[in-house]
Coordinates of C-alpha atoms in Angstrom, one line a residue:
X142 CA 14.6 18.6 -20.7
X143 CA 13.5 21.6 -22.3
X144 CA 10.4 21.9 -20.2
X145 CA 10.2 23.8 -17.3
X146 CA 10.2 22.2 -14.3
X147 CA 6.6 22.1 -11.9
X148 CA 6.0 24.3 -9.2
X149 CA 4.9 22.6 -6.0
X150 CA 3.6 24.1 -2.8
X151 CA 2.3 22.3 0.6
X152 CA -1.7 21.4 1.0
X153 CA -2.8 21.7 4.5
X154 CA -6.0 20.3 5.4
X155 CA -8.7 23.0 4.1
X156 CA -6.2 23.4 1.2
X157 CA -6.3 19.5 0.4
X158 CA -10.2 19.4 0.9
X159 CA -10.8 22.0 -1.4
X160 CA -8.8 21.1 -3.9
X161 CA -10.5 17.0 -3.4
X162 CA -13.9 18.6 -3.5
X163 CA -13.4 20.4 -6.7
X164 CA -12.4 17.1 -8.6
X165 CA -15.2 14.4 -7.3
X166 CA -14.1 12.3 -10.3
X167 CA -10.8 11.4 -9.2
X168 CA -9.9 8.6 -7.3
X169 CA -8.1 9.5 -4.0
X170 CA -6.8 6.7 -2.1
X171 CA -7.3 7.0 1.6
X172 CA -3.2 6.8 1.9
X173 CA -2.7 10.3 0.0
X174 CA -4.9 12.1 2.4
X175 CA -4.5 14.1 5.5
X176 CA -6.0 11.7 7.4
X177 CA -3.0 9.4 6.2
X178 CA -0.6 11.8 7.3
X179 CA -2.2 11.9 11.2
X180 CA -1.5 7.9 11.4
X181 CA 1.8 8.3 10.1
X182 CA 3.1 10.5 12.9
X183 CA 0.8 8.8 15.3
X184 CA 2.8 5.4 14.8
X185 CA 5.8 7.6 14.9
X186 CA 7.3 8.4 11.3
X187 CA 7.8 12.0 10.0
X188 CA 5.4 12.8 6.9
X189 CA 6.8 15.4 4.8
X190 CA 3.2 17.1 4.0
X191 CA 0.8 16.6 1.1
X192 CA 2.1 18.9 -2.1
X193 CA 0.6 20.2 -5.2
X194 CA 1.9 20.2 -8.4
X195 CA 1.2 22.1 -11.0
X196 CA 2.1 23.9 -14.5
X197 CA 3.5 26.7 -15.9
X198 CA -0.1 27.8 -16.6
X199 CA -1.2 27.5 -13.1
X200 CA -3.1 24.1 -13.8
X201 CA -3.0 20.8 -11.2
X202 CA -1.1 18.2 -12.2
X203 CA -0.7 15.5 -9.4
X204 CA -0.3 15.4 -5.6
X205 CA 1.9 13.5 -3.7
X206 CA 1.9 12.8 0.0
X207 CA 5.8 12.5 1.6
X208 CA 6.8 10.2 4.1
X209 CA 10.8 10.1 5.5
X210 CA 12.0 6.9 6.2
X211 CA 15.4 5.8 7.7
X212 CA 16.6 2.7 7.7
X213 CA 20.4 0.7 7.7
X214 CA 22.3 1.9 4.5
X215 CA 19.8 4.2 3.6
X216 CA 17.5 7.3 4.2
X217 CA 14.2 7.7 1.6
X218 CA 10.9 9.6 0.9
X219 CA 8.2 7.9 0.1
X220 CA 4.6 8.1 -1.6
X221 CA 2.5 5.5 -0.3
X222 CA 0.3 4.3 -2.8
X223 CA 0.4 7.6 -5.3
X224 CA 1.0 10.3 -6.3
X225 CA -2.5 10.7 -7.4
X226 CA -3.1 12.9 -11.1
X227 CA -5.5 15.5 -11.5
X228 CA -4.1 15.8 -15.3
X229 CA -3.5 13.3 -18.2
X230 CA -1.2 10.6 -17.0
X231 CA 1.1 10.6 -20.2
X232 CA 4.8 9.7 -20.3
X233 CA 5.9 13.7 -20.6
X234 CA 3.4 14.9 -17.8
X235 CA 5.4 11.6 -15.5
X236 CA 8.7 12.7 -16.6
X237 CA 8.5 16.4 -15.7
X238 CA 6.5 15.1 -12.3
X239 CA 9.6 12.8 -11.5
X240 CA 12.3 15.4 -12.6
X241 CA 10.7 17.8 -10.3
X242 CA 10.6 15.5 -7.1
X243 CA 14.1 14.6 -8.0
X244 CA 14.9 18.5 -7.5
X245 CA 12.6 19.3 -4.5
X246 CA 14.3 16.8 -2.7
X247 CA 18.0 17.5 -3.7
X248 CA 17.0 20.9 -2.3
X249 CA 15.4 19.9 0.7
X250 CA 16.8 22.2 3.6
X251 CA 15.9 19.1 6.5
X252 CA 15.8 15.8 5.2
X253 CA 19.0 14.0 2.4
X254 CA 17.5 11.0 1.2
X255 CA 19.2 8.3 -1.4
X256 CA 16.1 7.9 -3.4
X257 CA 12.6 9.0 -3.5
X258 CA 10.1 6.1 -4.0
X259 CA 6.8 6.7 -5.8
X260 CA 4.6 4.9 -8.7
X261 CA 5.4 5.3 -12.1
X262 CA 3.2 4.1 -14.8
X263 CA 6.4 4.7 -17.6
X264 CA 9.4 3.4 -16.2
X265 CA 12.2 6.3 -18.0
X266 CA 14.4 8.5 -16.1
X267 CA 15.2 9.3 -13.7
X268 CA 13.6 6.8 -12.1
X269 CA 15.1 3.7 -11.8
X270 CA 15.3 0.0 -9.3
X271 CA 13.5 -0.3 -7.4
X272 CA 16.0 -1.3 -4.5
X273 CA 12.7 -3.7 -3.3
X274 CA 9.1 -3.6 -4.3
X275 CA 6.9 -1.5 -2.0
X276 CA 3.3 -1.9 -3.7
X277 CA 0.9 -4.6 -5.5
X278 CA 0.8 -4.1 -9.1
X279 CA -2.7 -5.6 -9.8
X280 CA -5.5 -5.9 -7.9
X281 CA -9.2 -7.4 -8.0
X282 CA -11.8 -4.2 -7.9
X283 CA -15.7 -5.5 -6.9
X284 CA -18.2 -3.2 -8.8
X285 CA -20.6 -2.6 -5.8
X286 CA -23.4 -0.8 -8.2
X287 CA -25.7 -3.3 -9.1
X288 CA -28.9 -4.9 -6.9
X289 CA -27.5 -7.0 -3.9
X290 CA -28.9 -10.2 -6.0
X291 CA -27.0 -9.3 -8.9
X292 CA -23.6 -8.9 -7.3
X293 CA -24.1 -12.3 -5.8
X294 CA -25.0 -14.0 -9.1
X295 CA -21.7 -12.2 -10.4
X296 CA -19.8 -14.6 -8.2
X297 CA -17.9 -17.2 -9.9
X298 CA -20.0 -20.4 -8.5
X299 CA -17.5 -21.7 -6.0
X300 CA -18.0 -18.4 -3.8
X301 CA -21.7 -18.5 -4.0
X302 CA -21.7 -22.2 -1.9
X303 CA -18.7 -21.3 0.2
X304 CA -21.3 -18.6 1.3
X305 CA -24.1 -21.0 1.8
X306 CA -21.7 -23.6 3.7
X307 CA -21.1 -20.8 6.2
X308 CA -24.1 -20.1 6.8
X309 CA -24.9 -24.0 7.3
X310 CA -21.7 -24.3 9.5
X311 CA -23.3 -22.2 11.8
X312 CA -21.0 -19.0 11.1
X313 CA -22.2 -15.1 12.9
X314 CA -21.1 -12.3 11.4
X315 CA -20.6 -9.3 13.5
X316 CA -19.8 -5.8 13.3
X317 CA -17.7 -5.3 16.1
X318 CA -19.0 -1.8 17.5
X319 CA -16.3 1.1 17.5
X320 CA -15.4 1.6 21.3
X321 CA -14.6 -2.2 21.3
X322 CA -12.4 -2.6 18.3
X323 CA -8.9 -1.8 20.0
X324 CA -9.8 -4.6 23.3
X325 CA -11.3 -6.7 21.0
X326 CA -8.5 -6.6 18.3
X327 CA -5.4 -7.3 20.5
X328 CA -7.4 -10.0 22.6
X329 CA -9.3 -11.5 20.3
X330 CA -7.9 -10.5 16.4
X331 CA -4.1 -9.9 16.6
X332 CA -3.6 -14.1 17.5
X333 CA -5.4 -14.7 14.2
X334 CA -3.3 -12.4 12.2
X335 CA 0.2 -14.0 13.9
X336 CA -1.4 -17.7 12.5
X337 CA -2.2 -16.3 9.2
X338 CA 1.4 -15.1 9.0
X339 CA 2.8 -18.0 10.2
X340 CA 0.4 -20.0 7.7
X341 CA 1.3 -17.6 4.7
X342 CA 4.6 -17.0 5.4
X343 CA 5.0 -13.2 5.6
X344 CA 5.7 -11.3 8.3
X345 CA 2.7 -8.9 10.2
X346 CA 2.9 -6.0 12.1
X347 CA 2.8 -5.4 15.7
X348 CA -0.3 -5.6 17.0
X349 CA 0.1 -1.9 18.0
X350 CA -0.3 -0.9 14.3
X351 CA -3.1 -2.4 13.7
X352 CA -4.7 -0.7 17.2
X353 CA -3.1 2.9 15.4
X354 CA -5.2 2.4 12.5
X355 CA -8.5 1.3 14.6
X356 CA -7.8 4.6 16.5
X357 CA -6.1 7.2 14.8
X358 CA -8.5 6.5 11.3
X359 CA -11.7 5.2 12.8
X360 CA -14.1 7.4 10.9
X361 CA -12.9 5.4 7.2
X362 CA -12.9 2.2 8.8
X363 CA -15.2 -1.0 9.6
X364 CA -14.0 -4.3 11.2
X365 CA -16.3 -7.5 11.0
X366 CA -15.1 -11.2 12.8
X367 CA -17.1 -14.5 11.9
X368 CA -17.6 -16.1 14.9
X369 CA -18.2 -20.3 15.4
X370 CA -19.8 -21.0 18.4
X371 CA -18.6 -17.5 20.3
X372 CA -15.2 -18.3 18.9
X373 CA -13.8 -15.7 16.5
X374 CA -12.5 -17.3 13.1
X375 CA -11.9 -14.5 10.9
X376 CA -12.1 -11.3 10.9
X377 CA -11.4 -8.3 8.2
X378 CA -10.6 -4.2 8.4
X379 CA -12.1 -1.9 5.7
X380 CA -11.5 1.3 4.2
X381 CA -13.9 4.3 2.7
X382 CA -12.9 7.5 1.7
X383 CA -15.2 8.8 -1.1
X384 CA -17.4 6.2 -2.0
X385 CA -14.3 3.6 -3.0
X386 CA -14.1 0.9 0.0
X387 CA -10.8 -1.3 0.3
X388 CA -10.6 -4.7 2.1
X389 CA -7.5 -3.8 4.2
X390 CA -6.2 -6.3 6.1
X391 CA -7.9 -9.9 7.5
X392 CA -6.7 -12.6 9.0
X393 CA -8.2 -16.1 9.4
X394 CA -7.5 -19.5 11.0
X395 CA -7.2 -22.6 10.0
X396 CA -10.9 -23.3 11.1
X397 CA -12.0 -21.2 9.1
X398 CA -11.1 -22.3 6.1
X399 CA -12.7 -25.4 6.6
X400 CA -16.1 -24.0 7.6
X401 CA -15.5 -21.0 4.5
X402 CA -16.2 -18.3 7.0
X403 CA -13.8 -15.9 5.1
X404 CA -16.6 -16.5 2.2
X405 CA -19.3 -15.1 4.1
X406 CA -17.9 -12.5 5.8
X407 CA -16.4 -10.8 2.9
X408 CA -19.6 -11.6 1.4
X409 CA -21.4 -9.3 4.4
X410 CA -18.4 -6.4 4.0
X411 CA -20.1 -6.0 0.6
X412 CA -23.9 -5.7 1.1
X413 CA -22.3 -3.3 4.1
X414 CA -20.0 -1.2 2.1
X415 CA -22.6 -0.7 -0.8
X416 CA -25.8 -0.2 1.7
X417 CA -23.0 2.5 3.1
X418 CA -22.5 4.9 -0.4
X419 CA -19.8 2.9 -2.0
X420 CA -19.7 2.4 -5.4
X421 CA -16.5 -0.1 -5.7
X422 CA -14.8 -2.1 -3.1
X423 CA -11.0 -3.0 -3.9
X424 CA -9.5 -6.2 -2.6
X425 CA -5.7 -5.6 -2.6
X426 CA -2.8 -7.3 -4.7
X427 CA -3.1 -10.6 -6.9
X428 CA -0.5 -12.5 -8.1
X429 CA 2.2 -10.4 -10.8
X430 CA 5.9 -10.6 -12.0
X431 CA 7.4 -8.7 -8.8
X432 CA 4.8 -10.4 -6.3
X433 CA 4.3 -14.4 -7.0
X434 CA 3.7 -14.9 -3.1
X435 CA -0.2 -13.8 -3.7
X436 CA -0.6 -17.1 -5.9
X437 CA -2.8 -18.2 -2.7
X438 CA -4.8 -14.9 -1.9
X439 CA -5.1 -14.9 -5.6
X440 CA -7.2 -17.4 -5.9
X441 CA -9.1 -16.5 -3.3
X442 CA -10.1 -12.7 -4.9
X443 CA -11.0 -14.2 -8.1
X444 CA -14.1 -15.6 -6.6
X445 CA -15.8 -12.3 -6.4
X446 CA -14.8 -10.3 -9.7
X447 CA -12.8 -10.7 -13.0
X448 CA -12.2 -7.0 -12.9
X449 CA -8.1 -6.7 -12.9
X450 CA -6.8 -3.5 -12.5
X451 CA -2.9 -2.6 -13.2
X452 CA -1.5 -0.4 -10.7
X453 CA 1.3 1.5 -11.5
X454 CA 4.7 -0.2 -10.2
X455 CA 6.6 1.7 -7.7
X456 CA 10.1 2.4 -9.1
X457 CA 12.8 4.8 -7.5
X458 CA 14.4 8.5 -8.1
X459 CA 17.8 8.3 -7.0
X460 CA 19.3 11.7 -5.9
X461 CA 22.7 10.1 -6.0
X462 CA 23.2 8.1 -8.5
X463 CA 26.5 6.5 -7.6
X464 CA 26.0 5.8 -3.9
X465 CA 22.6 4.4 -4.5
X466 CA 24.0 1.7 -7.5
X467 CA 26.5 0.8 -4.5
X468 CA 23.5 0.3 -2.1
X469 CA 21.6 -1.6 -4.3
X470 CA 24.3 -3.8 -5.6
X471 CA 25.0 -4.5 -1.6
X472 CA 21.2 -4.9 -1.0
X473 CA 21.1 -7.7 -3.4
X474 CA 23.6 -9.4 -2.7
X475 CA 22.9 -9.7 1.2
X476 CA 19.4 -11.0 0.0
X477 CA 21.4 -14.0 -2.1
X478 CA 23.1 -14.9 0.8
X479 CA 26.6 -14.1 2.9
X480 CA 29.1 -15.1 0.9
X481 CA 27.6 -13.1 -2.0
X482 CA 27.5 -10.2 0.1
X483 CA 31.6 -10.4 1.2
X484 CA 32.2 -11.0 -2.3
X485 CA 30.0 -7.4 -3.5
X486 CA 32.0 -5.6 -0.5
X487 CA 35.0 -6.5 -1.0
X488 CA 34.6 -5.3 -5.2
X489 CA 33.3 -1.9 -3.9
X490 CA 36.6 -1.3 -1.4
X491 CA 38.5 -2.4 -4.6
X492 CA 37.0 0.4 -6.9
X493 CA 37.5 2.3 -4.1
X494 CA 41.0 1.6 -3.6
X495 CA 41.6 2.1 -7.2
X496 CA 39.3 5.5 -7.2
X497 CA 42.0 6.7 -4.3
X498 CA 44.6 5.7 -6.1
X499 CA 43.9 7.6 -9.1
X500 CA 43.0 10.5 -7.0
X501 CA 46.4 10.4 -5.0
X502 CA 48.2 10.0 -8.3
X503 CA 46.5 12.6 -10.1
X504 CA 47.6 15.2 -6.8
X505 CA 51.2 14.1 -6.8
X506 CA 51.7 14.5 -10.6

């Protein structure tokens, strides 16, 4: 690259507000924020800090927020959801952002990670994989703008009667006050999220996360549960940060699909969330070629908006290139099953006995 290389320095709080404040225009998502970084260490990871990037002439080009992960085979950084971009998002400006991460963390005095995971709107190098998907690439954004009877008629028609069947099934929507939300959730909540799991087939966290993020980022947050007869049904978790809202997390039973309770009470997160500032509620990943398992939530989203937006897909820097082909080769071929992994291992002690080889012959001559 002829280009030189950004320079990057650490954002601490004020730092990270001011620079936010001075650029109302850009979309922040709540994980790139300070706030972020405080639930991070309170579930017990290590963020890295928030950092700035920018160019030769001084000007901001992106921030990233860090977080070190180690897990078997492999150590990482990631960006959750980001970086965000203050400048033009073109494939030059993402190449000199990913060449720079790939030599801020070579040189990183604490931390020695295989690969550093981010979003990437151009896949080039150096990035590269991913070794697994960690991010929706398309998702279902509610314009929450116009009149309360307008966003209603924008409904595709089979959300506008789930709505009024609630209401007719006798479904209560409540806003579950803040000083109850951590009893209430691991009583009440956290039994509905292990049967939507169950139901969906993917795997939730503990209920302890969930109680982190009630606690440690209760002033961007709003949790509603539709409630039959005193018996809760579904419930949802919010985000705000800047007038963009995200439905979170939510969990329902089988109940209440039948009495389309889920209907209502998202429909209720949306006259809350606009009545509150917010100008755009997002409602998470859809269906795309890495993520086929939302087919069913798909559906579901579709009812509310047509408004699909692509978000970049999460790809990797590898910081060493050889050991991290050998991890992902191994990776993949423990996810297609046992004998496909003995097979991959036993190739790589081959190359390695034939790299030894060479070596020892290569010192003897």
């Amino acid at each position: 690259m002829n280009a030189a290389l950004l320079t990057y320095s650490p954002l601490d709080r004020q730092a990270f507000d001011a620079l936010a404040a001075a650029h109302p225009a850009v979309l922040i998502p709540l994980e790139q924020t300070p706030d972020w970084v405080d639930f991070e260490r309170a579930l017990g990871r290590t963020p890295l800090g928030i950092w700035a990037y920018r160019d030769a002439a001084g000007t901001l080009v992106a921030t990233a927020s860090y977080v070190h992960v180690v897990r078997r085979f492999r150590e990482s950084v990631v960006v959750v959801n980001g970086p965000v971009w203050f400048a033009e998002r073109t494939p030059a400006a993402e190449r000199l952002l990913l060449e720079t991460v790939r030599r801020q963390f070579s040189d990183h005095p604490t931390v020695h990670p295989l690969y550093v995971r981010l979003q990437v709107a151009t896949l080039q190098a150096p990035a590269t994989g991913p070794i697994e998907h960690g991010w929706y690439e398309r998702e279902i954004v509610v314009d929450l703008t116009p009149s309360e009877a307008d966003l209603l008629k924008s409904f595709r028609p089979n959300a506008r009667n789930s709505i009024r069947r609630a209401q007719r099934n006798g479904i209560e929507i409540r806003h579950i006050p803040r000083e109850e939300w951590k009893q209430v959730f691991a009583s009440e909540l956290y039994p509905i999220m292990r049967e939507t799991a169950e139901r969906d087939g993917f795997q939730s966290f503990d209920s302890s996360y969930y109680e982190t993020l009630l606690t440690v980022l209760g002033d961007h947050l709003r949790l509603l549960v539709a409630y039959r007869d005193g018996q809760p049904l579904s419930w949802l978790i919010t985000t705000e940060y800047r007038g963009h809202a995200v439905y979170y997390f939510a969990g329902s039973t089988q109940a209440a699909r039948t009495t389309f309770a889920p209907y209502l009470l998202l429909w209720e997160a949306f006259r809350t969330l606009k009545a509150a500032g917010n100008t755009a509620c997002g409602l998470t990943g859809i269906e795309s070629e890495n993520y086929p398992s939302l087919a069913n939530v798909t559906t579901f989203k579709r009812n509310f908006s047509k408004n699909v937006v692509v978000v970049p897909t999460t790809y990797d820097v590898p910081l060493d290139a050889g050991r991290y082909t050998a991890v992902a080769f191994l990776l993949a071929a423990r996810r297609s099953g046992p004998a496909a992994a003995r097979r991959t291992v036993g190739r790589l002690r081959e190359a390695a006995g034939r790299v030894g080889a060479r070596s020892r012959t290569s010192s003897e001559t």
